Coordinates of N, CA and C in Angstrom, one line a residue:
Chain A
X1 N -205.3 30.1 132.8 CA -206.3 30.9 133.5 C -207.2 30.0 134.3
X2 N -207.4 30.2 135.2 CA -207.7 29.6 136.3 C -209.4 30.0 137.0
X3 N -209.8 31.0 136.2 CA -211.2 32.1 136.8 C -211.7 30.8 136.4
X4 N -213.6 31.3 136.5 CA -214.6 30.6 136.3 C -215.2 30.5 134.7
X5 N -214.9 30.0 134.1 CA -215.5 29.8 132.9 C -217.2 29.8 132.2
X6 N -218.0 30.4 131.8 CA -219.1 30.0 131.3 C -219.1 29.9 129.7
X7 N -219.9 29.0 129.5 CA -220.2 28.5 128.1 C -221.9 28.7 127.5
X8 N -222.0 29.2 126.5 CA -221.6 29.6 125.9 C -221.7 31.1 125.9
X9 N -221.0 32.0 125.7 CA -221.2 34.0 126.1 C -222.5 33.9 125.5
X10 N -222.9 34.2 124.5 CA -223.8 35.0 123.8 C -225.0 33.2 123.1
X11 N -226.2 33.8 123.3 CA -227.6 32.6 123.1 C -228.4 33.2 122.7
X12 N -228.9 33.4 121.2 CA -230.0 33.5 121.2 C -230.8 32.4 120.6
X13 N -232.1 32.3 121.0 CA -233.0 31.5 120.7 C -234.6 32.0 120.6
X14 N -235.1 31.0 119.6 CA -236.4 31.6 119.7 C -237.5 30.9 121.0
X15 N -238.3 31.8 121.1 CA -239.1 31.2 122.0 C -239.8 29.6 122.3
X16 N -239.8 29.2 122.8 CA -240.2 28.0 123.3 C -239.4 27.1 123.3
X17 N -238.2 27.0 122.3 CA -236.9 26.2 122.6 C -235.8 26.0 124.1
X18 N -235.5 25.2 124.1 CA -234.4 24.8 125.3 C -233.0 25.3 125.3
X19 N -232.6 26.1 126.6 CA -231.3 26.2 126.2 C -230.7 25.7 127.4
X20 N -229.1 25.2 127.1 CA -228.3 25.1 128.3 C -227.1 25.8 128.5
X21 N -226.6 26.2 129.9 CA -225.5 27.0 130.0 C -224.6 26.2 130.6
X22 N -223.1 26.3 130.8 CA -222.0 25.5 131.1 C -221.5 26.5 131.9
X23 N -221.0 26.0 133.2 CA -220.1 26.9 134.1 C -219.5 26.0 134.9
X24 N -218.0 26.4 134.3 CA -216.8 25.9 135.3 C -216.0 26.6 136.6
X25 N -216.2 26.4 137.7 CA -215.8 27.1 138.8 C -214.1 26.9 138.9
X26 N -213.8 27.9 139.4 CA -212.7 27.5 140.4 C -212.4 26.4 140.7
X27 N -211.2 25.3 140.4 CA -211.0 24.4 140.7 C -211.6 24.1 142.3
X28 N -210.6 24.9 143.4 CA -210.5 24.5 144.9 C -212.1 24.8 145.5
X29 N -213.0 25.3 144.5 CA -214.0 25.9 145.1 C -215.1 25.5 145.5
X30 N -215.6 25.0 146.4 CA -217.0 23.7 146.5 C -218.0 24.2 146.4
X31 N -218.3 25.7 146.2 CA -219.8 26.1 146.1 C -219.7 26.9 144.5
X32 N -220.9 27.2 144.3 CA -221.3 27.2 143.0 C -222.6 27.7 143.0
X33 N -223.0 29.3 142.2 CA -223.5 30.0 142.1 C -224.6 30.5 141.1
X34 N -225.7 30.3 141.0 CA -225.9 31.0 139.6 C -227.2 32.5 140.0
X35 N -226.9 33.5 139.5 CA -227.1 34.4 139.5 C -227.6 35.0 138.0
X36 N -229.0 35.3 138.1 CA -229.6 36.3 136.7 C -229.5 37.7 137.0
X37 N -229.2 38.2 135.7 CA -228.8 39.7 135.9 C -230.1 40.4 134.9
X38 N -230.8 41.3 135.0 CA -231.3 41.9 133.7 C -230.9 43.5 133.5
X39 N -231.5 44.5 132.7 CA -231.4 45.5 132.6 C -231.3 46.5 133.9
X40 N -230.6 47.3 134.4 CA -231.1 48.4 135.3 C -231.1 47.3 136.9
X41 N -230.6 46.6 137.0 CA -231.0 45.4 138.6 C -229.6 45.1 138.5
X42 N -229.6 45.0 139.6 CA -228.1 44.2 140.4 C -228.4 42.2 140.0
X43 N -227.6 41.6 140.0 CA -227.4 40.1 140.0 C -228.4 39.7 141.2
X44 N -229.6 38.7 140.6 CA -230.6 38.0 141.8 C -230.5 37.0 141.5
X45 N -230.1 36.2 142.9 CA -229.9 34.8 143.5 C -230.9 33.7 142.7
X46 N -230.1 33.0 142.1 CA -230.9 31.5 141.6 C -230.9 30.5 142.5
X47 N -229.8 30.0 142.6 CA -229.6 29.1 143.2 C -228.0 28.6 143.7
X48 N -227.8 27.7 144.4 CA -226.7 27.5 144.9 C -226.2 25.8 145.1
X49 N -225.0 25.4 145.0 CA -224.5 24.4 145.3 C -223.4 23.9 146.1
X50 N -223.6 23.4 147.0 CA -222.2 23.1 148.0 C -221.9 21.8 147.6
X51 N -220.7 21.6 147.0 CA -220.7 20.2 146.4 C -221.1 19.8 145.1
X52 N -222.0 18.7 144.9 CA -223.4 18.3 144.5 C -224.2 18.4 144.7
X53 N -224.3 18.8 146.2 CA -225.9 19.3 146.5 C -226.3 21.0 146.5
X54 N -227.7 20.7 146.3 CA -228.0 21.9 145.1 C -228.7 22.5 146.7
X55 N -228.6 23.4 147.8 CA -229.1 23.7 148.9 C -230.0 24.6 149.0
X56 N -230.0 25.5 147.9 CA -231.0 26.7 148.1 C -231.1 26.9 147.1
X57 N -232.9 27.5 146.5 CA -233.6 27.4 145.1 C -233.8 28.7 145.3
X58 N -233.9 29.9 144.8 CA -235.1 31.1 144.6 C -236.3 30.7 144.1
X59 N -237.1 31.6 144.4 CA -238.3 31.2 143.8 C -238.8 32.0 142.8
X60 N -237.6 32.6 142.3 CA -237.1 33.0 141.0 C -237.1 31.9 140.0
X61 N -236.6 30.7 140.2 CA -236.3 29.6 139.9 C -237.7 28.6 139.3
X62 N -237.9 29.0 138.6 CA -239.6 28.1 137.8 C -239.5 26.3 137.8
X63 N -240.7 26.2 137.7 CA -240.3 25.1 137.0 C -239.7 24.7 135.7
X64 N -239.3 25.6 134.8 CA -238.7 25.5 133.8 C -237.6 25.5 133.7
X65 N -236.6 25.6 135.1 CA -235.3 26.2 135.2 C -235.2 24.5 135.9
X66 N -233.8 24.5 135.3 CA -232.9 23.0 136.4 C -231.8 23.0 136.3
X67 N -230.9 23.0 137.6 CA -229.4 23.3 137.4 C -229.0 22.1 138.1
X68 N -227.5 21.7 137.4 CA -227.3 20.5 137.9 C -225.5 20.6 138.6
X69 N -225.2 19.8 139.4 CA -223.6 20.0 139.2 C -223.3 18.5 139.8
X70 N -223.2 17.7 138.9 CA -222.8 16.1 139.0 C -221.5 15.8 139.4
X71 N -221.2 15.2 140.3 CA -219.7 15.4 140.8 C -219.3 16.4 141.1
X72 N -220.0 17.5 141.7 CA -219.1 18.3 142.4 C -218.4 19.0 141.5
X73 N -218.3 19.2 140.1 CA -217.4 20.1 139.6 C -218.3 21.0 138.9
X74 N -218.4 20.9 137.3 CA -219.0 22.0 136.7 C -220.8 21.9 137.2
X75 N -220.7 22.9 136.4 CA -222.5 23.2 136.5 C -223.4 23.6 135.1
X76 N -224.5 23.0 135.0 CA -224.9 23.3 134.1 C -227.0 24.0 134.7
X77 N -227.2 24.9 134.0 CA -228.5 25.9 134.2 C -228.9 25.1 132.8
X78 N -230.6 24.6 132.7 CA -231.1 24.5 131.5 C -232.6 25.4 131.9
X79 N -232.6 25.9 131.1 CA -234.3 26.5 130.9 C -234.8 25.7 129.4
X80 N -236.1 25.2 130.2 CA -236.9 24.7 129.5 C -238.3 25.6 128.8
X81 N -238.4 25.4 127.4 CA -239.6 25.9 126.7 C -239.5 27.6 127.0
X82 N -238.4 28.5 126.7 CA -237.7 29.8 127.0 C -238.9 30.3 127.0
X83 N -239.0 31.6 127.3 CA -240.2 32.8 127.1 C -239.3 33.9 126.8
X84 N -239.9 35.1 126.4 CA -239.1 36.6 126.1 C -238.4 37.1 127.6
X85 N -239.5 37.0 128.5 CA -238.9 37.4 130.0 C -237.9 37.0 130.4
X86 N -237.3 35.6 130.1 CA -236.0 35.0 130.2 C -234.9 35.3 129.9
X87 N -235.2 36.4 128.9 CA -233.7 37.0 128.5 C -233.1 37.7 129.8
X88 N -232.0 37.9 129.8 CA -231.0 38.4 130.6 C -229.5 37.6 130.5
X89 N -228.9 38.0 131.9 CA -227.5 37.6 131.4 C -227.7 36.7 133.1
X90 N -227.0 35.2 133.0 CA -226.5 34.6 133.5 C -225.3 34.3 134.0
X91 N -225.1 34.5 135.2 CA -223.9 34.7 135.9 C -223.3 33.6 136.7
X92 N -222.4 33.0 136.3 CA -222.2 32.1 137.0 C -221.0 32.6 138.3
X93 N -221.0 31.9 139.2 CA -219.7 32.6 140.9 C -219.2 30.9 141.3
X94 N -218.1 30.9 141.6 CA -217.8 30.2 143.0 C -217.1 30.7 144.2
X95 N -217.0 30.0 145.3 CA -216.2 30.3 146.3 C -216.2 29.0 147.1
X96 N -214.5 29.4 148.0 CA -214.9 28.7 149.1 C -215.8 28.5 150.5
X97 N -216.1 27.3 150.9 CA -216.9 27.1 151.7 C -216.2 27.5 153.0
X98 N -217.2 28.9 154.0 CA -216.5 29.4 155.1 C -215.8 30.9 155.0
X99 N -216.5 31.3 153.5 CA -215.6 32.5 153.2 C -216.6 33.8 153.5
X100 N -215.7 34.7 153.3 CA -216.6 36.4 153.8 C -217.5 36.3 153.2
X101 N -218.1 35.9 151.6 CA -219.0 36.4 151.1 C -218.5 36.8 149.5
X102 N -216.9 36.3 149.7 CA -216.5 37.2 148.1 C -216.5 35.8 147.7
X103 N -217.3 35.9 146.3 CA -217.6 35.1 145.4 C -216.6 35.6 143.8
X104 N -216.5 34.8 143.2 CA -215.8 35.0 142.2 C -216.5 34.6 141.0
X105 N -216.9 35.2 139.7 CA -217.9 35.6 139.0 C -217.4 35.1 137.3
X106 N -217.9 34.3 137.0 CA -217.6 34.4 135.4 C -218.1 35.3 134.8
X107 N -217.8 35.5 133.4 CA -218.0 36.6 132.4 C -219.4 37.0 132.3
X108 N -220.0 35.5 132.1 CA -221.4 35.6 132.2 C -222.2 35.0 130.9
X109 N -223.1 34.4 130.5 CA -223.9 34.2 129.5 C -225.1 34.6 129.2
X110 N -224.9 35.6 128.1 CA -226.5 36.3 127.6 C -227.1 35.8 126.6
X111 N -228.4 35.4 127.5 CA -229.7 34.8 126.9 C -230.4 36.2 126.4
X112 N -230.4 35.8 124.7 CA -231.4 36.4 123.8 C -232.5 35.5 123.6
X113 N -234.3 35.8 124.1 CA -235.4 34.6 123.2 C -235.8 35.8 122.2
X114 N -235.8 35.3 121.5 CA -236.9 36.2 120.3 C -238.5 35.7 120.2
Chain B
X1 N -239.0 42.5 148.3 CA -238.4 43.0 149.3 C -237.0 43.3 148.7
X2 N -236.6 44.6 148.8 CA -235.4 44.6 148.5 C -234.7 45.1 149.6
X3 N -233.5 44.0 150.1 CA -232.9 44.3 151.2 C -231.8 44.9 151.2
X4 N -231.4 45.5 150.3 CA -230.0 46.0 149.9 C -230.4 47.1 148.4
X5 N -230.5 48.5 149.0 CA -230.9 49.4 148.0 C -229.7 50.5 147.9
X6 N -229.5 51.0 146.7 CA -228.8 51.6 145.9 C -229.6 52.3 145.8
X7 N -229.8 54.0 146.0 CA -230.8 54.6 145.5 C -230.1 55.9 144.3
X8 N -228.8 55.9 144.7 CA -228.0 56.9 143.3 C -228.3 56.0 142.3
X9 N -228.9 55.7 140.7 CA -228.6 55.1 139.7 C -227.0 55.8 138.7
X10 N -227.0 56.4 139.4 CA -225.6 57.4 138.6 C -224.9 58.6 139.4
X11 N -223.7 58.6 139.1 CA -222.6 59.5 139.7 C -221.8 60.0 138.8
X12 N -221.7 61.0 138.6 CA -220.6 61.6 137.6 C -219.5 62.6 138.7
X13 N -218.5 62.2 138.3 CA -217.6 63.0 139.3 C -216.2 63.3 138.3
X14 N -215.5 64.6 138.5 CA -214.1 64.6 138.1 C -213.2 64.0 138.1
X15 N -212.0 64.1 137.4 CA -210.9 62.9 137.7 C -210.5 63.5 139.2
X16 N -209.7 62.9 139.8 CA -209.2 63.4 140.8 C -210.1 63.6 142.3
X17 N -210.8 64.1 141.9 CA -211.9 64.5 143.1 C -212.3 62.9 143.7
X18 N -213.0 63.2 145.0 CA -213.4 61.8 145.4 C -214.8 61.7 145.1
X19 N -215.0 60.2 144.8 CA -216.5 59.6 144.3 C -217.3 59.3 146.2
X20 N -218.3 59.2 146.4 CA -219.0 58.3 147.5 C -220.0 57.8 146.8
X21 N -220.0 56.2 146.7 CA -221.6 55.7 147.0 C -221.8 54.8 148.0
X22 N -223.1 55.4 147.7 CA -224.0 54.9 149.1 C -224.5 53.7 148.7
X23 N -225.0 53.4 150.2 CA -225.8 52.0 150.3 C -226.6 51.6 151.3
X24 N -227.7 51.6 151.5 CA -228.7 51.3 152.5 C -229.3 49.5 152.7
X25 N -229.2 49.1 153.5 CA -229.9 47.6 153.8 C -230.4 47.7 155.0
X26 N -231.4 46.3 155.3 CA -232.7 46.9 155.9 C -232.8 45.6 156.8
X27 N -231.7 44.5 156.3 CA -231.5 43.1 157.3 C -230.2 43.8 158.6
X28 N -230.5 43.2 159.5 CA -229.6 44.0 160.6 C -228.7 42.3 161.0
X29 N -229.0 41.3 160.4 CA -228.3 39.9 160.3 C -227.4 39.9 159.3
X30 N -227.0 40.9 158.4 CA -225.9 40.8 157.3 C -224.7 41.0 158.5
X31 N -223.7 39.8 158.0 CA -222.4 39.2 158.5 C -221.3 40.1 157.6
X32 N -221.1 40.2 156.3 CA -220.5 40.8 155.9 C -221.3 41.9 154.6
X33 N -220.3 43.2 154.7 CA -220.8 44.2 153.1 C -219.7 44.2 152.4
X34 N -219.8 44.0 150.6 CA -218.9 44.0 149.7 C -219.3 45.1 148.8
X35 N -218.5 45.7 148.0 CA -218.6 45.8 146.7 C -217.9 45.5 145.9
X36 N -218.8 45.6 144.7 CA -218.1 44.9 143.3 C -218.2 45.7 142.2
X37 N -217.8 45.7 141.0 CA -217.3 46.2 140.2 C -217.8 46.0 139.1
X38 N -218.4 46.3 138.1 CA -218.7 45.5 137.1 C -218.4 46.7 135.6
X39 N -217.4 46.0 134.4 CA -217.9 46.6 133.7 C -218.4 46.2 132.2
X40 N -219.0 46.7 131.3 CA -219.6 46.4 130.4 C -219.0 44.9 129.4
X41 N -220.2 44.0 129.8 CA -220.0 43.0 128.8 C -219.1 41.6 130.0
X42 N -219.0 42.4 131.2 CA -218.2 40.8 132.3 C -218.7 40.8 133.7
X43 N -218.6 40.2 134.2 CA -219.3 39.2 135.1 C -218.6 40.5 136.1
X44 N -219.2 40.6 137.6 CA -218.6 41.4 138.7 C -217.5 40.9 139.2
X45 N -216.3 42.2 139.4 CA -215.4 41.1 140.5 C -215.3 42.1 141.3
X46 N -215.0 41.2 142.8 CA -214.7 41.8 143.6 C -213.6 43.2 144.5
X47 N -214.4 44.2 145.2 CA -213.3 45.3 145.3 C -212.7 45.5 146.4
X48 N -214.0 45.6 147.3 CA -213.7 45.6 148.9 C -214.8 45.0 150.2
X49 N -214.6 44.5 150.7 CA -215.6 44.1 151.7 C -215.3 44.8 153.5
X50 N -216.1 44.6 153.9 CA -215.8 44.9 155.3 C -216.8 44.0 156.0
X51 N -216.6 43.8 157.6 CA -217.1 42.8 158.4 C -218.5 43.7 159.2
X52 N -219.2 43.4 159.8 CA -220.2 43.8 160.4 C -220.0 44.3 161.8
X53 N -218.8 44.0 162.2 CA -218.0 44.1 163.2 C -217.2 45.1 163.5
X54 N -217.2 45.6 162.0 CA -216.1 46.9 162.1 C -216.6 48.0 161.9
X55 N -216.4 48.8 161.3 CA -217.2 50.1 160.5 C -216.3 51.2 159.6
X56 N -214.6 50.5 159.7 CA -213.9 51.4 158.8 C -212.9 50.0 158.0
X57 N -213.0 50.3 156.4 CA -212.0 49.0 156.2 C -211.4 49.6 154.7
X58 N -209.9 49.4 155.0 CA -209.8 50.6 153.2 C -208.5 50.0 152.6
X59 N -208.5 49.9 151.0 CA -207.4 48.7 150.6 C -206.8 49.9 149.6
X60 N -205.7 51.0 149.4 CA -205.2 51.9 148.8 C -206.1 52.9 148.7
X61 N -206.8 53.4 147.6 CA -207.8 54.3 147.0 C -209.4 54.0 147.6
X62 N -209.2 53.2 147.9 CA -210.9 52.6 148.1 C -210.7 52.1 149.7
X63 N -211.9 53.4 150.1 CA -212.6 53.1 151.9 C -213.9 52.5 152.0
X64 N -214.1 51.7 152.7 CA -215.6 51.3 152.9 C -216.3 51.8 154.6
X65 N -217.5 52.7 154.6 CA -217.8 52.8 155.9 C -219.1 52.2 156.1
X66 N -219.7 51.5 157.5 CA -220.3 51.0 157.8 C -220.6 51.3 158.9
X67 N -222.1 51.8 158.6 CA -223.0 52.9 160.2 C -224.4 51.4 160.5
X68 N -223.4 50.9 161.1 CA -224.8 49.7 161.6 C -226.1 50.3 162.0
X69 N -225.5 51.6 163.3 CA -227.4 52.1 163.7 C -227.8 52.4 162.6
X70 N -227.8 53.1 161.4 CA -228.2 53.5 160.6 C -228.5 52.8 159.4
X71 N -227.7 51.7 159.1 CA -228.3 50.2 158.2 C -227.4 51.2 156.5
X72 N -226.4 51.9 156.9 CA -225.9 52.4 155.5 C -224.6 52.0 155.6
X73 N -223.7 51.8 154.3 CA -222.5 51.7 154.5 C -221.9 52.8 153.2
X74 N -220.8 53.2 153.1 CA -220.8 54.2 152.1 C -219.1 53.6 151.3
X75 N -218.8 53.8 149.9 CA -217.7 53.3 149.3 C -217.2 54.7 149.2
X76 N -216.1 54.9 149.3 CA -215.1 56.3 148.7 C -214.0 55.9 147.6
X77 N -213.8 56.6 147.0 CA -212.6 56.6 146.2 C -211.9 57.7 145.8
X78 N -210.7 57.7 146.1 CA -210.2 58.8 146.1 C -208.5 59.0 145.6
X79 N -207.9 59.6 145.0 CA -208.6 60.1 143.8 C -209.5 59.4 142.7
X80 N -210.3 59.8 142.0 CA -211.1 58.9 141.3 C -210.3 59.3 140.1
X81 N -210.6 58.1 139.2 CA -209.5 58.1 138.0 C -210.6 57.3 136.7
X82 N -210.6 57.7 135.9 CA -211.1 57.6 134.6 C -211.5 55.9 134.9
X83 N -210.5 55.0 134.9 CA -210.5 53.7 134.5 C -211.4 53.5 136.1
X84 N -212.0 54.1 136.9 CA -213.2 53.7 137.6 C -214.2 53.7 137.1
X85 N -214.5 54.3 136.3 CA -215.8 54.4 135.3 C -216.3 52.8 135.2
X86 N -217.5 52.6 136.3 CA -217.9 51.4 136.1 C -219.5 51.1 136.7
X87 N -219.9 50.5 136.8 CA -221.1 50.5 137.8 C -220.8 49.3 138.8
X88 N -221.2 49.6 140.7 CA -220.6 49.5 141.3 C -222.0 48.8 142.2
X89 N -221.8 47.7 142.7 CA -222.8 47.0 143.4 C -222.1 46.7 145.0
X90 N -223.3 47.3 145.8 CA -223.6 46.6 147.2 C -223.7 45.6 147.5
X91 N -223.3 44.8 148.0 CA -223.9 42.9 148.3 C -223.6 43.2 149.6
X92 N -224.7 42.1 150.1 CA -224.5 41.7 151.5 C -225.1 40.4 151.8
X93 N -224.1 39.8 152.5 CA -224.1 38.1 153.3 C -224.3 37.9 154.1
X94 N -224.5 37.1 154.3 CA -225.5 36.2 155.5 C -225.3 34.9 155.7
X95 N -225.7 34.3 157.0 CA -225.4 33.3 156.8 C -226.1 31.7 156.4
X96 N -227.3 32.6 155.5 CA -227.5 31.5 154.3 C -226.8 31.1 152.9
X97 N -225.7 31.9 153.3 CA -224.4 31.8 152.3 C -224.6 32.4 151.1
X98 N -225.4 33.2 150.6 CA -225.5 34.0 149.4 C -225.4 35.4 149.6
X99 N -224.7 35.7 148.3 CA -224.7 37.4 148.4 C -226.1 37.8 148.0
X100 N -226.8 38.7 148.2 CA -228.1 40.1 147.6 C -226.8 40.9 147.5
X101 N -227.4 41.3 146.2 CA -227.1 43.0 145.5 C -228.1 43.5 145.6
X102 N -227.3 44.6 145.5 CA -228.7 46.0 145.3 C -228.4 46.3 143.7
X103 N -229.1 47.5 143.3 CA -229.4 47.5 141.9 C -228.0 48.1 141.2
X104 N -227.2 48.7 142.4 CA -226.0 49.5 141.2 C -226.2 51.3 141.0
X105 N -224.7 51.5 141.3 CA -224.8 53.2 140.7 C -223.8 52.6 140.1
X106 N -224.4 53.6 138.2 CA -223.4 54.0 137.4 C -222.1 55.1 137.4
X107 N -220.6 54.7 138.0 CA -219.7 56.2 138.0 C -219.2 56.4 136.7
X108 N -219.5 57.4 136.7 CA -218.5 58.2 135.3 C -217.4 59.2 135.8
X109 N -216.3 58.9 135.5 CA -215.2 59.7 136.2 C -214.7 60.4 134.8
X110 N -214.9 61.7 134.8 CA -214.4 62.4 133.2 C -212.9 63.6 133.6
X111 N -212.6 63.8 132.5 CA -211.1 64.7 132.9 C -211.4 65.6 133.4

């Protein structure tokens, strides 16, 4: 299987701890996506990466949040010192660079804070 | 600011008959409109897109229309069939290279 992989599906944690998520793109794919989803909302833009470089932040994106993708392959989202509001599901996408707009979407990872 | 609204939260329609949803955005710089598919418990994948350029684009069952003056584009399906039962997101691109969604209508397609 060749889709985008995220690690780990399901997180819960209690509040103020750290969590990290794992997303493997598409091999051929140079960009790299992360997308929060919550209740009743469509997927809103976190952030993005062409390569290794991380090009565009939301300001969705706290200071608590840091995504990395070292070498150009996987990616990793850490939220630091979690809050309740944090919960949702995290979505990771790749695609290629130059394309219509269709992104390709892993299963996704849901963040439980208690 | 939401530039890509969904304002059906839900559609219930028969098997067979055709589904429409709609979709309004409010950027007149969107390059391309998709939708996507999502169902319970997995990430969206993609269904159909169409270009900004066109205003008719349709892959078997599924049409997509796009009324630029108007800033709406509409999804059809036809016949609609149980295993559509999904909730169905608008996105639209740009060329800061990310999709916006809008919030999603729920279809339920029943016998």
């Amino acid at each position: 299987d060749t889709g985008v992989s995220q690690n780990p599906r399901h997180k819960i944690t209690k509040r103020g701890q750290n969590v990290t998520f794992r997303c493997d793109p598409i091999s051929e794919h140079n960009r790299l996506y992360w997308y929060r989803q919550t209740l009743g909302q469509g997927p809103e833009f976190l952030t993005y990466f062409q390569n290794e470089a991380q090009l565009e932040k939301s300001r969705l994106l706290s200071d608590r949040f840091s995504a990395e993708r070292p070498k150009g392959s996987f990616s990793t989202l850490e939220i630091q010192r979690t809050e309740q509001g944090d919960s949702a599901m995290y979505l990771c996408a790749s695609s290629r660079q130059g394309g219509t707009g269709e992104l390709f979407f892993g299963e996704g990872s849901r963040l439980t804070v208690l | 600011d939401q530039q890509v609204k969904q304002n059906s939260p839900s559609l219930s329609v028969q098997e067979g008959r055709i589904s429409i949803l709609n979709c309004d955005y409010t950027n007149s710089m969107f390059d391309y409109f998709l939708w996507y598919k999502k169902y319970p418990a997995e990430g969206p994948t993609f269904l159909i897109s169409i270009s900004s350029i066109k205003d008719k684009n349709e892959d078997g069952r599924f049409t997509v229309f796009l009324n630029k003056s108007a800033k709406h584009l509409s999804l059809h399906i036809v016949p609609s069939q149980p295993g559509d039962s999904a909730v169905y997101f608008c996105a639209a691109f740009y060329n800061t290279d990310k999709l916006i969604f809008g919030t999603g209508t729920r279809l339920q397609v029943f016998p």
